[in-house]
Amino acid sequence: MNSKKYLIANWKMNKTVEESVTFIRELLKNSKLYKNEVIICPTFLSLDAMRETCLKNGIKLGAQNCHFEVQGAFTGEISAEMLRSLGVEYVILGHSERRNYFGESDEIINKKVKAALESGLKVILCIGETWEQRNNGQKLDVLNNQLKFGLKDLNSEMLKKIIIAYEPVWAIGTGKIVTEKEISDVSHNIEKFISAEFKTNFKCSFIYGGSVDVSNVEKFLNLSCVDGALIGGASLNADKFRSIINISENLNKI
Ligand code: PGA
């Protein structure tokens, strides 16, 4: 089991700058430095305001998206370089909400992955099947395709900067969760895929996301194949997120 776990908060389009700053103050009340990798991904607007407190306390900052060009006439967009210059270390790419609501194809996601890595960001690449695809027996094909095209043109060295997040679309924000066996099977399938595609035994970091909360996070983190969790709803409340982090911090203490 990888001893260091990732606890990644995906805030989506929530919290004003003021609310973000209040959250981080509340989260860190009486806290010590965490041994696990705690990453908060607020909106772009809150990154700068949260930066100093987060970095001083060992919390990493992540963004929820970036553009694939470095700069230029791309109204409304933010580049990976710009994020790096703010002290951002991670970026979430390929989230199902970006794929579904903003029409991001695997090709666009792949361009973003490459741009992010080139700028020195680490990538949290989300993959996941819909309920329909799952029921049609297409799950593994869908996941393999998202990986194949999302990771296109990367070399095995670059894989070290990628965290693969398995987020079944039907489990996001619904309270529905997958079985531990399914998560292990998906992780095993990804290992097989990476080894065949990249001719390497390197195992990418693998995390689970989709309705993770205080009551179930331990079960996921205890799976030997799971290196962490991507947490949406339950990361918006400082007490809940602190409880989740504390559960992860106590995991190996027995
Ligand atoms: P959720 O979201 O924890 O609210 O299900 C997870 C995500 O979308 O990353």
PDB file of N, CA and C in Angstrom, residues 116-158:
ATOM      1  N   ALA A 116      -0.339  20.993 -19.577  1.00  0.00           N
ATOM      2  CA  ALA A 116      -0.180  21.064 -18.118  1.00  0.00           C
ATOM      3  C   ALA A 116       1.164  20.465 -17.713  1.00  0.00           C
ATOM      4  N   LEU A 117       1.483  19.295 -18.259  1.00  0.00           N
ATOM      5  CA  LEU A 117       2.750  18.648 -17.900  1.00  0.00           C
ATOM      6  C   LEU A 117       3.932  19.508 -18.334  1.00  0.00           C
ATOM      7  N   GLU A 118       3.807  20.075 -19.517  1.00  0.00           N
ATOM      8  CA  GLU A 118       4.893  20.928 -20.018  1.00  0.00           C
ATOM      9  C   GLU A 118       5.137  22.125 -19.094  1.00  0.00           C
ATOM     10  N   SER A 119       4.073  22.617 -18.492  1.00  0.00           N
ATOM     11  CA  SER A 119       4.213  23.763 -17.584  1.00  0.00           C
ATOM     12  C   SER A 119       4.667  23.360 -16.204  1.00  0.00           C
ATOM     13  N   GLY A 120       4.750  22.068 -15.964  1.00  0.00           N
ATOM     14  CA  GLY A 120       5.206  21.607 -14.652  1.00  0.00           C
ATOM     15  C   GLY A 120       4.077  21.303 -13.688  1.00  0.00           C
ATOM     16  N   LEU A 121       2.834  21.291 -14.181  1.00  0.00           N
ATOM     17  CA  LEU A 121       1.717  20.902 -13.309  1.00  0.00           C
ATOM     18  C   LEU A 121       1.595  19.383 -13.285  1.00  0.00           C
ATOM     19  N   LYS A 122       1.091  18.850 -12.176  1.00  0.00           N
ATOM     20  CA  LYS A 122       0.742  17.433 -12.140  1.00  0.00           C
ATOM     21  C   LYS A 122      -0.748  17.333 -12.488  1.00  0.00           C
ATOM     22  N   VAL A 123      -1.100  16.248 -13.150  1.00  0.00           N
ATOM     23  CA  VAL A 123      -2.459  16.136 -13.687  1.00  0.00           C
ATOM     24  C   VAL A 123      -3.274  15.078 -12.946  1.00  0.00           C
ATOM     25  N   ILE A 124      -4.480  15.466 -12.566  1.00  0.00           N
ATOM     26  CA  ILE A 124      -5.437  14.503 -12.022  1.00  0.00           C
ATOM     27  C   ILE A 124      -6.399  14.221 -13.176  1.00  0.00           C
ATOM     28  N   LEU A 125      -6.203  13.101 -13.831  1.00  0.00           N
ATOM     29  CA  LEU A 125      -6.991  12.792 -15.033  1.00  0.00           C
ATOM     30  C   LEU A 125      -8.190  11.930 -14.649  1.00  0.00           C
ATOM     31  N   CYS A 126      -9.387  12.489 -14.877  1.00  0.00           N
ATOM     32  CA  CYS A 126     -10.601  11.762 -14.493  1.00  0.00           C
ATOM     33  C   CYS A 126     -11.110  10.915 -15.647  1.00  0.00           C
ATOM     34  N   ILE A 127     -11.497   9.691 -15.297  1.00  0.00           N
ATOM     35  CA  ILE A 127     -12.151   8.828 -16.274  1.00  0.00           C
ATOM     36  C   ILE A 127     -13.364   8.204 -15.580  1.00  0.00           C
ATOM     37  N   GLY A 128     -14.355   7.823 -16.365  1.00  0.00           N
ATOM     38  CA  GLY A 128     -15.531   7.207 -15.740  1.00  0.00           C
ATOM     39  C   GLY A 128     -16.607   6.922 -16.761  1.00  0.00           C
ATOM     40  N   GLU A 129     -17.380   5.902 -16.484  1.00  0.00           N
ATOM     41  CA  GLU A 129     -18.453   5.493 -17.396  1.00  0.00           C
ATOM     42  C   GLU A 129     -19.807   5.998 -16.901  1.00  0.00           C
ATOM     43  N   THR A 130     -20.747   6.152 -17.822  1.00  0.00           N
ATOM     44  CA  THR A 130     -22.108   6.524 -17.419  1.00  0.00           C
ATOM     45  C   THR A 130     -22.848   5.257 -16.971  1.00  0.00           C
ATOM     46  N   TRP A 131     -24.007   5.463 -16.396  1.00  0.00           N
ATOM     47  CA  TRP A 131     -24.842   4.335 -15.942  1.00  0.00           C
ATOM     48  C   TRP A 131     -25.219   3.455 -17.125  1.00  0.00           C
ATOM     49  N   GLU A 132     -25.546   4.117 -18.212  1.00  0.00           N
ATOM     50  CA  GLU A 132     -25.969   3.389 -19.412  1.00  0.00           C
ATOM     51  C   GLU A 132     -24.819   2.545 -19.978  1.00  0.00           C
ATOM     52  N   GLN A 133     -23.653   3.155 -20.070  1.00  0.00           N
ATOM     53  CA  GLN A 133     -22.488   2.422 -20.587  1.00  0.00           C
ATOM     54  C   GLN A 133     -22.164   1.223 -19.691  1.00  0.00           C
ATOM     55  N   ARG A 134     -22.315   1.436 -18.415  1.00  0.00           N
ATOM     56  CA  ARG A 134     -22.050   0.348 -17.470  1.00  0.00           C
ATOM     57  C   ARG A 134     -23.028  -0.802 -17.694  1.00  0.00           C
ATOM     58  N   ASN A 135     -24.317  -0.435 -17.841  1.00  0.00           N
ATOM     59  CA  ASN A 135     -25.325  -1.485 -18.013  1.00  0.00           C
ATOM     60  C   ASN A 135     -25.241  -2.174 -19.364  1.00  0.00           C
ATOM     61  N   ASN A 136     -24.628  -1.499 -20.320  1.00  0.00           N
ATOM     62  CA  ASN A 136     -24.443  -2.132 -21.633  1.00  0.00           C
ATOM     63  C   ASN A 136     -23.152  -2.937 -21.708  1.00  0.00           C
ATOM     64  N   GLY A 137     -22.474  -3.066 -20.583  1.00  0.00           N
ATOM     65  CA  GLY A 137     -21.233  -3.848 -20.572  1.00  0.00           C
ATOM     66  C   GLY A 137     -20.075  -3.132 -21.262  1.00  0.00           C
ATOM     67  N   GLN A 138     -20.157  -1.795 -21.358  1.00  0.00           N
ATOM     68  CA  GLN A 138     -19.112  -1.052 -22.086  1.00  0.00           C
ATOM     69  C   GLN A 138     -18.087  -0.407 -21.157  1.00  0.00           C
ATOM     70  N   LYS A 139     -18.228  -0.644 -19.870  1.00  0.00           N
ATOM     71  CA  LYS A 139     -17.415   0.104 -18.908  1.00  0.00           C
ATOM     72  C   LYS A 139     -15.914   0.083 -19.220  1.00  0.00           C
ATOM     73  N   LEU A 140     -15.356  -1.115 -19.331  1.00  0.00           N
ATOM     74  CA  LEU A 140     -13.900  -1.182 -19.504  1.00  0.00           C
ATOM     75  C   LEU A 140     -13.452  -0.577 -20.831  1.00  0.00           C
ATOM     76  N   ASP A 141     -14.271  -0.761 -21.868  1.00  0.00           N
ATOM     77  CA  ASP A 141     -13.917  -0.160 -23.171  1.00  0.00           C
ATOM     78  C   ASP A 141     -13.911   1.363 -23.063  1.00  0.00           C
ATOM     79  N   VAL A 142     -14.917   1.908 -22.384  1.00  0.00           N
ATOM     80  CA  VAL A 142     -15.004   3.368 -22.229  1.00  0.00           C
ATOM     81  C   VAL A 142     -13.783   3.879 -21.463  1.00  0.00           C
ATOM     82  N   LEU A 143     -13.470   3.218 -20.373  1.00  0.00           N
ATOM     83  CA  LEU A 143     -12.333   3.666 -19.549  1.00  0.00           C
ATOM     84  C   LEU A 143     -11.029   3.546 -20.338  1.00  0.00           C
ATOM     85  N   ASN A 144     -10.869   2.437 -21.041  1.00  0.00           N
ATOM     86  CA  ASN A 144      -9.633   2.252 -21.817  1.00  0.00           C
ATOM     87  C   ASN A 144      -9.498   3.308 -22.912  1.00  0.00           C
ATOM     88  N   ASN A 145     -10.617   3.649 -23.524  1.00  0.00           N
ATOM     89  CA  ASN A 145     -10.578   4.681 -24.574  1.00  0.00           C
ATOM     90  C   ASN A 145     -10.213   6.041 -23.993  1.00  0.00           C
ATOM     91  N   GLN A 146     -10.817   6.371 -22.860  1.00  0.00           N
ATOM     92  CA  GLN A 146     -10.509   7.661 -22.233  1.00  0.00           C
ATOM     93  C   GLN A 146      -9.026   7.727 -21.864  1.00  0.00           C
ATOM     94  N   LEU A 147      -8.490   6.586 -21.442  1.00  0.00           N
ATOM     95  CA  LEU A 147      -7.063   6.550 -21.108  1.00  0.00           C
ATOM     96  C   LEU A 147      -6.204   6.623 -22.358  1.00  0.00           C
ATOM     97  N   LYS A 148      -6.579   5.816 -23.340  1.00  0.00           N
ATOM     98  CA  LYS A 148      -5.777   5.729 -24.566  1.00  0.00           C
ATOM     99  C   LYS A 148      -5.620   7.115 -25.210  1.00  0.00           C
ATOM    100  N   PHE A 149      -6.756   7.813 -25.341  1.00  0.00           N
ATOM    101  CA  PHE A 149      -6.695   9.112 -26.022  1.00  0.00           C
ATOM    102  C   PHE A 149      -6.274  10.243 -25.078  1.00  0.00           C
ATOM    103  N   GLY A 150      -6.641  10.116 -23.838  1.00  0.00           N
ATOM    104  CA  GLY A 150      -6.237  11.143 -22.864  1.00  0.00           C
ATOM    105  C   GLY A 150      -4.725  11.163 -22.649  1.00  0.00           C
ATOM    106  N   LEU A 151      -4.106   9.988 -22.719  1.00  0.00           N
ATOM    107  CA  LEU A 151      -2.664   9.891 -22.441  1.00  0.00           C
ATOM    108  C   LEU A 151      -1.841   9.775 -23.723  1.00  0.00           C
ATOM    109  N   LYS A 152      -2.477  10.023 -24.852  1.00  0.00           N
ATOM    110  CA  LYS A 152      -1.803   9.877 -26.153  1.00  0.00           C
ATOM    111  C   LYS A 152      -0.519  10.730 -26.213  1.00  0.00           C
ATOM    112  N   ASP A 153       0.513  10.160 -26.791  1.00  0.00           N
ATOM    113  CA  ASP A 153       1.814  10.842 -27.001  1.00  0.00           C
ATOM    114  C   ASP A 153       2.631  11.056 -25.728  1.00  0.00           C
ATOM    115  N   LEU A 154       2.150  10.572 -24.600  1.00  0.00           N
ATOM    116  CA  LEU A 154       2.951  10.735 -23.379  1.00  0.00           C
ATOM    117  C   LEU A 154       3.992   9.625 -23.326  1.00  0.00           C
ATOM    118  N   ASN A 155       5.092   9.867 -22.628  1.00  0.00           N
ATOM    119  CA  ASN A 155       6.037   8.771 -22.413  1.00  0.00           C
ATOM    120  C   ASN A 155       5.945   8.295 -20.966  1.00  0.00           C
ATOM    121  N   SER A 156       6.645   7.204 -20.685  1.00  0.00           N
ATOM    122  CA  SER A 156       6.451   6.589 -19.368  1.00  0.00           C
ATOM    123  C   SER A 156       6.953   7.511 -18.243  1.00  0.00           C
ATOM    124  N   GLU A 157       7.895   8.370 -18.547  1.00  0.00           N
ATOM    125  CA  GLU A 157       8.385   9.329 -17.547  1.00  0.00           C
ATOM    126  C   GLU A 157       7.252  10.289 -17.140  1.00  0.00           C
ATOM    127  N   MET A 158       6.470  10.709 -18.148  1.00  0.00           N
ATOM    128  CA  MET A 158       5.383  11.665 -17.882  1.00  0.00           C
ATOM    129  C   MET A 158       4.280  11.045 -16.999  1.00  0.00           C
TER     130      MET A 158
END
